[in-house]
């Protein structure tokens, strides 16, 4: 097991029990990492199911019920991971939600809910792990943004603002910790086949595929490969970058 | 990982290109490495690769010369029978402020860095289309995004590569061919060694990580984009610059 690329590494994947997060958890755990999956109550069962499917890595997946929209919960989860596993080498801010409406119809609650989970959540998590990473003089942070944060999207003002904000957060933290062995990058996926896109009306999905030059949705595993690449120890010169993976949807 | 695959890397026997060649050979590919003037260096490079050198061939040719491009591609096809990956890496600098830059200085850099990539691509695109698969990676630069004093020609050529990459990515999106850019910051090669020491010290000062990158670090990004699993990545610019330009 020591020969696996992420052997001895410990990290956190928020929303890591399904969809893109589930694929990230799977790749990393199968590559030897101990992965703390943070999620909502309904994610617990999914996390256990995911663990049972892992190729020889079930014991390396640990679930921590945590709403990333609440700073105290983030702190508690990080403290628990440190207590139980001793270090935190990587953090993947993947948990995200959508509450789609055009601005005319969007309620203030919908705006705030999305900002809180998709933008404040990553800030809370980064704040909670940063001292540890600075002490270790090592860390890898990847934030899952979205093509929508760069291009905007009809009916997604809240989501687009949160995902664009996440890029600003990424670049600023990257600057602040550049000399401390910590890299901070964003991955911006196009339309990926997960529960999030399955919740879209069929016509909207067809439209998204139509608009994608590659004429298909991406797969969660494809996004996970990019994340794993950035989390690799050898990717240390890459920081403050936004890596797109979108089948040509946005360039 | 790349067993049976064939890569053509222009400027592949020195600096970043040499690191790309080595990285791909280590991953199992056969690599045809181009060079223009450095024949001796190219031959030594193959020797240095040791047993791995048996999967590396070197090809003389100027990427700013259409006939050379076509000939090199033909040589590689004759030798290996296929080309899976094209890495347009050959590049030069002729630094002067615009006031002092001659039309010739301008043209020379555009010809090699931008037209060279176009011509090499043209020379093997039909082959990739016929096979319904291929990967093209263009080595641009952080300077293409930020500009730089004394590098109007270089910055224009490297920004031009972004436009070229994205247009070609669109044209090839349904043909199994991805086209992407890697945009390095300042990397420790002869190109950077040419920068006077006090200027270089100032450059490093501006890099948030306070160090130059290594050619091997850039090569890993290129290899990642060439993988089969990277097929949904196209028209993208992957930066690696120690935080220099965000
Ligand atoms: N070093 C950096 O900091 C940096 C940063 C960003 C981007 N880049 C880009 O990365 C690429 C490689 O740079 P490097 O630093 O490795 O440069 P380098 O060490 O100077 O190597 C340049 C290579 O290009 C080849 N070449 C030059 N003119 C050519 C022509 N007309 N036709 C064919 N080949 C030609 C050279 O071949 P010979 O050996 O025969 O001369 C050499 O192999 C360039 O495109 C450069 O713009 C470099
Ligand atoms: N699916 C796409 O097309 C797509 C495209 C671009 C970006 N993204 C982004 O990728 C990430 C993952 O998306 P997905 O498609 O896998 O979504 P998903 O809905 O399948 O999974 C999201 C996960 O996050 C969890 N989560 C939600 N709110 C949470 C909270 N407050 N605290 C903790 N966990 C919470 C959910 O329970 C779920 O497990 C999101 O940030 C999303 O915005 C997705």
Coordinates of C-alpha atoms and ligand atoms in Angstrom, one line a residue:
Chain A
X1 CA 0.0 0.0 0.0
X2 CA 2.9 2.3 0.6
X3 CA 3.6 2.4 -3.1
X4 CA 0.3 4.0 -3.8
X5 CA 0.7 7.7 -4.7
X6 CA -1.5 9.0 -1.8
X7 CA -0.3 6.6 0.8
X8 CA -0.1 8.2 4.3
X9 CA -2.0 11.3 3.0
X10 CA -5.1 12.4 4.8
X11 CA -7.7 14.8 3.3
X12 CA -11.2 16.1 3.2
X13 CA -13.8 16.0 0.4
X14 CA -16.9 18.0 1.2
X15 CA -20.0 16.5 -0.4
X16 CA -17.8 13.5 -1.2
X17 CA -20.4 10.8 -1.1
X18 CA -21.9 11.1 -4.5
X19 CA -21.6 12.8 -7.9
X20 CA -18.4 14.5 -8.6
X21 CA -17.4 14.4 -4.9
X22 CA -18.0 10.6 -4.8
X23 CA -15.8 10.1 -7.8
X24 CA -13.0 12.2 -6.2
X25 CA -13.3 10.3 -2.9
X26 CA -13.1 7.0 -4.8
X27 CA -10.0 7.9 -6.8
X28 CA -8.1 9.2 -3.8
X29 CA -9.1 6.4 -1.4
X30 CA -8.1 3.8 -4.0
X31 CA -4.8 5.7 -4.4
X32 CA -4.1 5.2 -0.8
X33 CA -5.4 8.3 0.9
X34 CA -7.5 8.4 4.0
X35 CA -10.5 10.5 3.0
X36 CA -12.9 12.3 5.4
X37 CA -16.2 12.8 3.6
X38 CA -18.2 15.7 4.9
X39 CA -21.9 15.8 4.2
X40 CA -25.5 16.2 5.3
X41 CA -27.4 13.6 7.2
X42 CA -28.8 12.1 4.0
X43 CA -25.2 11.5 2.8
X44 CA -24.3 9.1 5.6
X45 CA -25.9 6.1 4.1
X46 CA -24.5 7.0 0.7
X47 CA -21.0 7.3 2.1
X48 CA -21.2 3.9 3.6
X49 CA -22.5 2.4 0.4
X50 CA -19.6 4.1 -1.5
X51 CA -17.1 2.7 1.0
X52 CA -18.4 -0.8 0.4
X53 CA -17.8 -0.4 -3.3
X54 CA -14.2 0.8 -3.0
X55 CA -11.6 -1.5 -4.3
X56 CA -9.8 -2.5 -1.0
X57 CA -10.1 0.9 0.4
X58 CA -13.3 0.8 2.5
X59 CA -11.5 1.4 5.8
X60 CA -10.0 4.6 4.4
X61 CA -13.3 6.4 4.0
X62 CA -14.7 8.2 7.0
X63 CA -18.0 10.1 7.2
X64 CA -18.4 13.3 9.2
X65 CA -21.9 14.7 9.3
X66 CA -21.2 18.4 8.6
X67 CA -23.2 21.3 7.1
X68 CA -20.4 23.3 5.5
X69 CA -22.7 26.4 5.6
X70 CA -22.1 26.6 9.4
X71 CA -18.6 27.7 10.5
X72 CA -18.7 25.9 13.9
X73 CA -19.6 22.6 12.2
X74 CA -16.6 23.0 9.9
X75 CA -14.3 23.6 12.8
X76 CA -15.7 20.6 14.7
X77 CA -15.2 18.4 11.7
X78 CA -11.7 19.5 11.1
X79 CA -10.9 19.0 14.8
X80 CA -12.3 15.5 14.6
X81 CA -10.3 14.6 11.5
X82 CA -7.1 15.8 13.1
X83 CA -7.9 13.9 16.3
X84 CA -8.6 10.7 14.5
X85 CA -6.1 10.9 11.6
X86 CA -3.4 13.3 12.8
X87 CA -3.0 15.5 9.7
X88 CA -4.7 17.2 6.8
X89 CA -2.8 17.2 3.5
X90 CA -5.6 18.1 1.2
X91 CA -9.0 19.8 1.1
X92 CA -11.5 19.5 -1.8
X93 CA -14.4 22.0 -1.5
X94 CA -16.9 20.2 -3.6
X95 CA -20.2 20.5 -1.7
X96 CA -22.6 22.6 -3.7
X97 CA -26.3 23.3 -4.3
X98 CA -28.5 25.0 -6.9
X99 CA -31.6 27.0 -6.4
X100 CA -32.4 28.1 -9.9
X101 CA -34.7 31.0 -10.8
X102 CA -34.3 34.1 -13.0
X103 CA -33.4 37.1 -10.9
X104 CA -36.9 38.5 -11.2
X105 CA -38.3 35.4 -9.5
X106 CA -35.3 34.5 -7.3
X107 CA -36.0 35.1 -3.6
X108 CA -33.4 36.5 -1.2
X109 CA -33.5 33.2 0.6
X110 CA -32.5 31.3 -2.6
X111 CA -29.7 33.8 -3.2
X112 CA -28.4 33.5 0.3
X113 CA -28.7 29.7 0.5
X114 CA -26.5 29.2 -2.5
X115 CA -23.9 31.8 -1.5
X116 CA -23.7 30.2 1.9
X117 CA -23.1 26.6 0.8
X118 CA -21.1 27.3 -2.4
X119 CA -19.0 30.2 -1.4
X120 CA -19.0 30.8 2.4
X121 CA -18.7 27.0 2.9
X122 CA -15.3 26.8 1.1
X123 CA -14.1 29.9 3.0
X124 CA -15.1 28.3 6.4
X125 CA -13.4 25.0 5.5
X126 CA -10.2 26.8 4.3
X127 CA -10.1 28.9 7.5
X128 CA -10.6 25.7 9.5
X129 CA -7.7 23.8 7.9
X130 CA -5.2 26.5 7.1
X131 CA -3.3 26.7 10.4
X132 CA -2.7 23.0 10.2
X133 CA -1.5 23.1 6.7
X134 CA 0.8 26.1 7.5
X135 CA 2.3 24.1 10.4
X136 CA 2.8 21.1 8.1
X137 CA 4.3 23.4 5.5
X138 CA 2.3 21.4 3.1
X139 CA -1.2 21.5 1.7
X140 CA -3.3 21.1 -1.4
X141 CA -6.6 22.9 -1.7
X142 CA -8.9 22.4 -4.7
X143 CA -12.2 24.3 -5.0
X144 CA -14.8 23.0 -7.4
X145 CA -16.1 26.1 -9.3
X146 CA -18.0 25.8 -12.5
X147 CA -18.1 26.9 -16.1
X148 CA -21.1 28.9 -15.0
X149 CA -18.9 31.1 -12.8
X150 CA -17.0 32.2 -15.9
X151 CA -19.8 32.4 -18.4
X152 CA -22.9 33.0 -16.4
X153 CA -26.1 31.0 -17.1
X154 CA -29.8 31.8 -17.5
X155 CA -31.6 31.3 -14.2
X156 CA -28.4 30.9 -12.1
X157 CA -27.5 34.3 -10.9
X158 CA -26.9 33.0 -7.4
X159 CA -24.9 30.0 -8.5
X160 CA -22.8 32.0 -11.0
X161 CA -22.0 34.6 -8.4
X162 CA -21.0 32.0 -5.9
X163 CA -18.8 30.1 -8.4
X164 CA -17.2 33.3 -9.7
X165 CA -16.6 34.4 -6.1
X166 CA -14.9 31.0 -5.5
X167 CA -12.3 31.8 -8.2
X168 CA -11.6 35.1 -6.4
X169 CA -11.2 33.3 -3.1
X170 CA -9.0 30.7 -4.8
X171 CA -6.6 33.3 -6.2
X172 CA -6.4 35.3 -3.0
X173 CA -5.7 32.4 -0.7
X174 CA -3.2 31.1 -3.2
X175 CA -1.3 34.4 -2.9
X176 CA -1.5 34.4 0.9
X177 CA 0.0 31.0 1.3
X178 CA 2.3 30.8 -1.8
X179 CA 5.5 30.7 0.3
X180 CA 4.2 28.0 2.7
X181 CA 4.1 24.9 0.6
X182 CA 0.4 25.2 0.0
X183 CA -1.3 25.4 -3.4
X184 CA -4.8 26.6 -4.0
X185 CA -6.5 26.0 -7.3
X186 CA -10.0 25.8 -8.8
X187 CA -11.4 23.2 -11.2
X188 CA -14.2 24.5 -13.4
X189 CA -16.3 21.7 -14.9
X190 CA -18.8 22.1 -17.6
X191 CA -22.0 20.0 -17.5
X192 CA -21.4 16.7 -15.7
X193 CA -23.7 13.8 -15.5
X194 CA -24.7 13.8 -11.8
X195 CA -27.9 14.2 -9.6
X196 CA -27.4 18.0 -10.0
X197 CA -27.8 17.9 -13.7
X198 CA -30.4 15.1 -13.5
X199 CA -32.5 17.5 -11.6
X200 CA -32.5 19.9 -14.6
X201 CA -35.5 19.8 -17.0
X202 CA -34.9 17.4 -19.9
X203 CA -35.0 20.3 -22.3
X204 CA -32.3 22.2 -20.4
X205 CA -30.0 19.1 -20.4
X206 CA -30.6 18.6 -24.2
X207 CA -29.8 22.3 -24.6
X208 CA -26.6 22.0 -22.6
X209 CA -25.4 19.0 -24.6
X210 CA -26.3 20.9 -27.8
X211 CA -24.2 23.8 -26.7
X212 CA -21.2 21.6 -25.8
X213 CA -18.9 21.2 -28.8
X214 CA -18.1 17.7 -27.6
X215 CA -21.8 16.9 -27.8
X216 CA -22.0 15.0 -24.5
X217 CA -22.1 15.6 -20.7
X218 CA -18.8 15.0 -18.8
X219 CA -18.5 12.1 -16.3
X220 CA -17.7 12.7 -12.6
X221 CA -14.6 10.5 -13.0
X222 CA -13.2 12.8 -15.6
X223 CA -13.4 15.7 -13.3
X224 CA -12.0 13.6 -10.4
X225 CA -8.9 13.0 -12.6
X226 CA -8.1 16.7 -12.8
X227 CA -8.6 17.1 -9.1
X228 CA -6.3 14.2 -8.3
X229 CA -3.7 15.7 -10.6
X230 CA -3.7 19.0 -8.8
X231 CA -3.6 17.3 -5.4
X232 CA -0.5 15.4 -6.3
X233 CA 2.6 16.4 -4.4
X234 CA 4.4 17.0 -7.7
X235 CA 1.9 19.7 -8.8
X236 CA 3.5 22.2 -6.4
X237 CA 4.2 24.9 -9.0
X238 CA 0.6 25.1 -10.0
X239 CA -1.3 27.6 -7.8
X240 CA -4.0 30.2 -8.3
X241 CA -5.0 28.4 -11.5
X242 CA -8.4 27.6 -12.9
X243 CA -8.4 24.3 -14.8
X244 CA -11.4 24.0 -17.1
X245 CA -12.9 20.7 -18.1
X246 CA -16.0 21.3 -20.2
X247 CA -15.9 19.6 -23.6
X248 CA -15.3 23.0 -25.2
X249 CA -18.4 24.6 -23.7
X250 CA -16.6 27.6 -22.6
X251 CA -13.0 28.7 -23.5
Chain B
X1 CA 0.4 4.3 -19.9
X2 CA 1.3 5.4 -23.5
X3 CA 2.6 2.0 -24.8
X4 CA 2.3 1.9 -28.6
X5 CA 1.5 5.7 -28.8
X6 CA 3.6 8.1 -30.8
X7 CA 4.3 11.7 -29.9
X8 CA 5.9 14.5 -32.0
X9 CA 7.4 17.2 -29.8
X10 CA 8.9 20.2 -31.6
X11 CA 11.9 21.6 -29.9
X12 CA 12.0 18.3 -28.1
X13 CA 15.7 18.0 -27.3
X14 CA 16.2 21.0 -25.1
X15 CA 14.6 22.8 -22.1
X16 CA 11.0 22.2 -21.6
X17 CA 10.7 20.1 -24.8
X18 CA 13.4 17.7 -23.6
X19 CA 11.6 17.3 -20.3
X20 CA 8.4 16.5 -22.2
X21 CA 10.1 14.0 -24.4
X22 CA 11.6 12.3 -21.4
X23 CA 8.4 12.3 -19.5
X24 CA 6.5 10.7 -22.4
X25 CA 9.1 8.1 -23.1
X26 CA 9.1 7.1 -19.4
X27 CA 5.3 6.7 -19.7
X28 CA 5.8 4.2 -22.6
X29 CA 5.4 6.4 -25.7
X30 CA 7.7 6.6 -28.7
X31 CA 8.7 10.1 -29.2
X32 CA 9.9 12.0 -32.3
X33 CA 11.7 15.1 -31.1
X34 CA 12.3 18.0 -33.4
X35 CA 15.2 20.4 -33.4
X36 CA 16.4 23.1 -35.7
X37 CA 20.1 24.0 -35.2
X38 CA 21.3 22.0 -32.2
X39 CA 22.2 18.8 -34.0
X40 CA 25.0 17.9 -31.6
X41 CA 22.8 18.6 -28.6
X42 CA 20.1 16.5 -30.1
X43 CA 22.4 13.5 -30.5
X44 CA 23.7 13.8 -27.0
X45 CA 20.2 14.0 -25.7
X46 CA 19.3 10.7 -27.2
X47 CA 22.5 9.2 -25.8
X48 CA 21.7 10.5 -22.4
X49 CA 18.3 8.8 -22.4
X50 CA 20.2 5.5 -22.4
X51 CA 18.0 2.4 -23.1
X52 CA 15.0 4.6 -23.3
X53 CA 16.6 6.3 -26.3
X54 CA 15.6 3.3 -28.5
X55 CA 12.1 4.8 -28.5
X56 CA 13.3 8.3 -29.4
X57 CA 14.1 9.7 -32.8
X58 CA 15.3 13.2 -33.5
X59 CA 14.4 15.2 -36.6
X60 CA 16.0 18.3 -37.9
X61 CA 13.6 20.9 -39.3
X62 CA 12.5 24.5 -38.9
X63 CA 8.9 24.8 -37.8
X64 CA 8.8 28.2 -39.6
X65 CA 9.4 26.4 -42.9
X66 CA 6.4 24.6 -44.4
X67 CA 8.5 22.1 -46.4
X68 CA 10.4 21.2 -43.3
X69 CA 7.2 20.6 -41.3
X70 CA 5.8 18.3 -44.0
X71 CA 9.1 16.4 -44.3
X72 CA 9.4 15.9 -40.6
X73 CA 5.9 14.6 -40.3
X74 CA 6.6 12.2 -43.2
X75 CA 9.8 11.0 -41.6
X76 CA 7.9 10.3 -38.4
X77 CA 5.1 8.5 -40.2
X78 CA 7.6 6.4 -42.1
X79 CA 9.4 5.5 -38.9
X80 CA 6.4 4.9 -36.6
X81 CA 3.4 4.6 -38.8
X82 CA 1.2 6.9 -36.7
X83 CA 1.2 10.1 -34.7
X84 CA -1.1 10.3 -31.6
X85 CA 0.2 13.5 -30.0
X86 CA 1.5 16.7 -31.2
X87 CA 3.2 19.1 -28.8
X88 CA 4.0 22.5 -30.3
X89 CA 6.8 23.5 -28.0
X90 CA 9.5 25.1 -30.3
X91 CA 9.8 28.7 -29.5
X92 CA 12.2 31.7 -29.5
X93 CA 12.5 35.1 -28.0
X94 CA 13.9 38.3 -29.7
X95 CA 13.4 40.8 -27.0
X96 CA 13.3 44.6 -27.7
X97 CA 10.9 47.4 -26.9
X98 CA 8.5 48.2 -29.7
X99 CA 10.4 51.4 -30.4
X100 CA 13.6 49.4 -31.2
X101 CA 12.0 46.2 -32.5
X102 CA 12.4 45.8 -36.3
X103 CA 9.8 44.3 -38.5
X104 CA 12.1 41.4 -38.9
X105 CA 12.3 40.8 -35.1
X106 CA 8.5 40.8 -35.0
X107 CA 8.2 38.4 -38.0
X108 CA 10.8 36.0 -36.9
X109 CA 9.1 35.4 -33.5
X110 CA 5.6 35.2 -35.0
X111 CA 6.8 32.8 -37.7
X112 CA 8.3 30.3 -35.2
X113 CA 6.0 30.5 -32.2
X114 CA 2.6 31.0 -33.9
X115 CA 2.9 30.1 -37.6
X116 CA 5.1 27.2 -36.6
X117 CA 2.4 25.7 -34.5
X118 CA -0.1 26.2 -37.3
X119 CA 2.1 24.6 -39.9
X120 CA 3.0 21.6 -37.9
X121 CA -0.7 21.1 -37.1
X122 CA -1.7 21.3 -40.7
X123 CA 1.0 18.8 -41.6
X124 CA -0.6 16.0 -39.5
X125 CA -4.2 17.1 -38.9
X126 CA -5.7 15.0 -41.7
X127 CA -3.9 11.9 -40.3
X128 CA -5.5 12.5 -36.9
X129 CA -8.9 13.2 -38.4
X130 CA -8.7 10.0 -40.4
X131 CA -7.9 8.0 -37.3
X132 CA -10.6 9.9 -35.4
X133 CA -8.3 10.6 -32.4
X134 CA -5.5 12.8 -31.4
X135 CA -4.2 15.3 -28.9
X136 CA -2.6 18.6 -29.6
X137 CA -1.0 20.6 -26.8
X138 CA 0.4 24.1 -27.6
X139 CA 3.0 25.6 -25.2
X140 CA 2.0 29.2 -24.7
X141 CA 3.2 31.4 -21.9
X142 CA 2.1 33.5 -19.0
X143 CA 3.4 36.4 -21.1
X144 CA 0.6 35.7 -23.6
X145 CA -1.9 36.7 -20.8
X146 CA 0.0 39.5 -19.1
X147 CA 2.3 41.0 -21.8
X148 CA 5.8 42.0 -20.8
X149 CA 8.1 45.0 -21.4
X150 CA 10.4 44.2 -24.4
X151 CA 8.3 41.2 -25.5
X152 CA 5.6 42.6 -27.8
X153 CA 6.4 40.0 -30.4
X154 CA 6.6 37.1 -28.0
X155 CA 3.4 38.1 -26.1
X156 CA 1.5 38.5 -29.4
X157 CA 2.7 35.1 -30.6
X158 CA 1.8 33.4 -27.3
X159 CA -1.6 35.1 -27.0
X160 CA -2.2 34.2 -30.6
X161 CA -1.7 30.5 -29.6
X162 CA -4.7 30.9 -27.3
X163 CA -6.9 31.9 -30.2
X164 CA -5.5 29.3 -32.4
X165 CA -6.0 26.6 -29.8
X166 CA -9.6 27.5 -29.0
X167 CA -10.7 27.8 -32.7
X168 CA -9.1 24.4 -33.6
X169 CA -10.6 22.9 -30.4
X170 CA -14.1 23.9 -31.7
X171 CA -13.4 22.6 -35.2
X172 CA -12.1 19.2 -33.9
X173 CA -14.6 18.8 -31.0
X174 CA -16.6 16.0 -32.7
X175 CA -13.6 14.3 -34.2
X176 CA -12.0 12.8 -31.1
X177 CA -9.2 15.4 -31.2
X178 CA -8.6 17.7 -28.2
X179 CA -6.6 20.9 -28.5
X180 CA -5.3 22.6 -25.4
X181 CA -2.7 25.1 -24.2
X182 CA -0.2 24.8 -21.3
X183 CA 0.9 28.3 -20.1
X184 CA 4.1 28.1 -18.0
X185 CA 5.4 31.0 -16.0
X186 CA 9.2 31.3 -15.7
X187 CA 10.9 28.0 -16.1
X188 CA 14.6 27.2 -15.5
X189 CA 15.8 26.7 -19.1
X190 CA 18.3 28.3 -21.4
X191 CA 15.6 30.7 -22.5
X192 CA 15.5 32.1 -19.0
X193 CA 19.3 31.8 -18.5
X194 CA 19.5 34.4 -21.3
X195 CA 17.8 36.9 -18.9
X196 CA 20.4 39.1 -17.2
X197 CA 20.9 38.2 -13.5
X198 CA 19.5 41.4 -11.9
X199 CA 16.5 41.3 -14.2
X200 CA 15.9 37.6 -13.3
X201 CA 16.2 38.4 -9.6
X202 CA 13.4 41.0 -10.0
X203 CA 11.3 38.4 -11.9
X204 CA 11.6 35.8 -9.1
X205 CA 10.7 38.5 -6.6
X206 CA 7.4 38.9 -8.4
X207 CA 6.6 35.2 -8.4
X208 CA 4.5 34.5 -5.3
X209 CA 6.3 31.2 -4.7
X210 CA 9.7 33.0 -5.1
X211 CA 11.2 30.3 -7.4
X212 CA 11.4 29.4 -11.0
X213 CA 9.5 26.3 -12.2
X214 CA 11.3 23.2 -13.4
X215 CA 10.8 21.8 -17.0
X216 CA 9.7 18.5 -15.4
X217 CA 6.9 20.2 -13.7
X218 CA 5.6 21.6 -17.0
X219 CA 6.0 18.2 -18.6
X220 CA 3.6 16.6 -16.1
X221 CA 0.8 19.0 -17.1
X222 CA 1.4 18.2 -20.8
X223 CA 1.3 14.5 -20.1
X224 CA -1.9 14.8 -18.2
X225 CA -3.6 16.5 -21.1
X226 CA -2.4 13.7 -23.5
X227 CA -4.0 10.9 -21.4
X228 CA -7.1 9.1 -22.8
X229 CA -9.0 10.0 -19.7
X230 CA -8.6 13.7 -20.5
X231 CA -10.9 13.6 -23.5
X232 CA -13.4 16.1 -22.0
X233 CA -10.7 18.7 -21.6
X234 CA -10.5 20.8 -24.8
X235 CA -10.0 24.5 -25.6
X236 CA -8.5 24.9 -22.1
X237 CA -5.5 26.8 -20.9
X238 CA -3.7 25.0 -18.0
X239 CA -1.4 27.5 -16.2
X240 CA 1.6 26.5 -14.2
X241 CA 3.4 29.6 -12.8
X242 CA 3.9 29.5 -9.1
X243 CA 1.1 32.0 -8.7
X244 CA 2.5 34.6 -11.0
X245 CA -0.5 35.4 -13.1
X246 CA -3.9 34.6 -11.8
Ligands
LIG1 N1 11.5 28.9 -20.2 C1 10.4 29.6 -19.9 O1 10.5 30.3 -18.8 C2 9.2 29.5 -20.7 C3 8.1 30.1 -20.1 C4 6.9 30.1 -20.8 C5 6.8 29.5 -22.0 N2 7.9 28.9 -22.6 C6 7.8 28.3 -23.9 O2 8.2 26.9 -23.8 C7 8.7 26.5 -25.1 C8 10.1 25.9 -24.8 O3 10.9 26.9 -24.2 P1 12.4 26.5 -23.5 O4 12.6 27.4 -22.4 O5 12.5 25.1 -23.4 O6 13.3 27.1 -24.7 P2 14.8 26.6 -25.2 O7 15.5 25.9 -24.1 O8 15.4 27.9 -25.8 O9 14.4 25.6 -26.4 C9 13.8 26.0 -27.6 C10 13.6 24.8 -28.5 O10 12.9 25.3 -29.7 C11 13.7 24.8 -30.8 N3 13.5 25.8 -31.9 C12 13.9 27.1 -31.9 N4 13.6 27.6 -33.1 C13 13.1 26.6 -33.9 C14 12.6 26.6 -35.2 N5 12.6 27.6 -36.1 N6 12.2 25.4 -35.7 C15 12.2 24.3 -34.9 N7 12.6 24.3 -33.6 C16 13.1 25.5 -33.1 C17 15.1 24.7 -30.3 O11 15.8 23.8 -31.2 P3 17.4 23.8 -31.2 O12 17.9 23.1 -30.0 O13 17.8 23.1 -32.5 O14 17.8 25.3 -31.2 C18 14.9 24.2 -28.9 O15 14.8 22.8 -28.9 C19 8.8 27.8 -25.9 O16 7.7 27.8 -26.8 C20 8.7 28.9 -24.9 O17 8.2 30.0 -25.5 C21 9.1 28.9 -21.9
LIG2 N1 -22.9 18.5 -12.1 C1 -22.5 19.5 -12.8 O1 -22.8 19.6 -14.0 C2 -21.5 20.5 -12.2 C3 -20.9 21.4 -13.1 C4 -20.0 22.3 -12.6 C5 -19.8 22.3 -11.2 N2 -20.4 21.5 -10.4 C6 -20.0 21.6 -9.0 O2 -19.5 20.3 -8.5 C7 -19.8 20.1 -7.2 C8 -20.5 18.8 -7.0 O3 -21.6 18.7 -7.8 P1 -22.5 17.4 -8.1 O4 -23.0 17.5 -9.4 O5 -21.6 16.2 -7.8 O6 -23.6 17.6 -7.0 P2 -24.5 16.6 -6.2 O7 -25.8 17.3 -5.9 O8 -24.6 15.3 -6.9 O9 -23.7 16.4 -4.9 C9 -23.5 17.5 -4.0 C10 -23.1 16.9 -2.6 O10 -22.9 18.0 -1.7 C11 -23.6 17.8 -0.5 N3 -24.0 19.0 0.1 C12 -24.9 19.9 -0.3 N4 -25.0 20.9 0.6 C13 -24.2 20.6 1.6 C14 -23.9 21.3 2.8 N5 -24.4 22.4 3.2 N6 -22.9 20.7 3.6 C15 -22.3 19.6 3.3 N7 -22.6 18.9 2.2 C16 -23.5 19.4 1.3 C17 -24.8 17.0 -1.0 O11 -25.5 16.3 0.1 C18 -24.2 16.1 -2.0 O12 -23.6 14.9 -1.4 C19 -20.7 21.3 -6.8 O13 -20.0 22.3 -6.1 C20 -21.3 21.8 -8.1 O14 -21.6 23.1 -8.0 C21 -21.3 20.5 -10.9

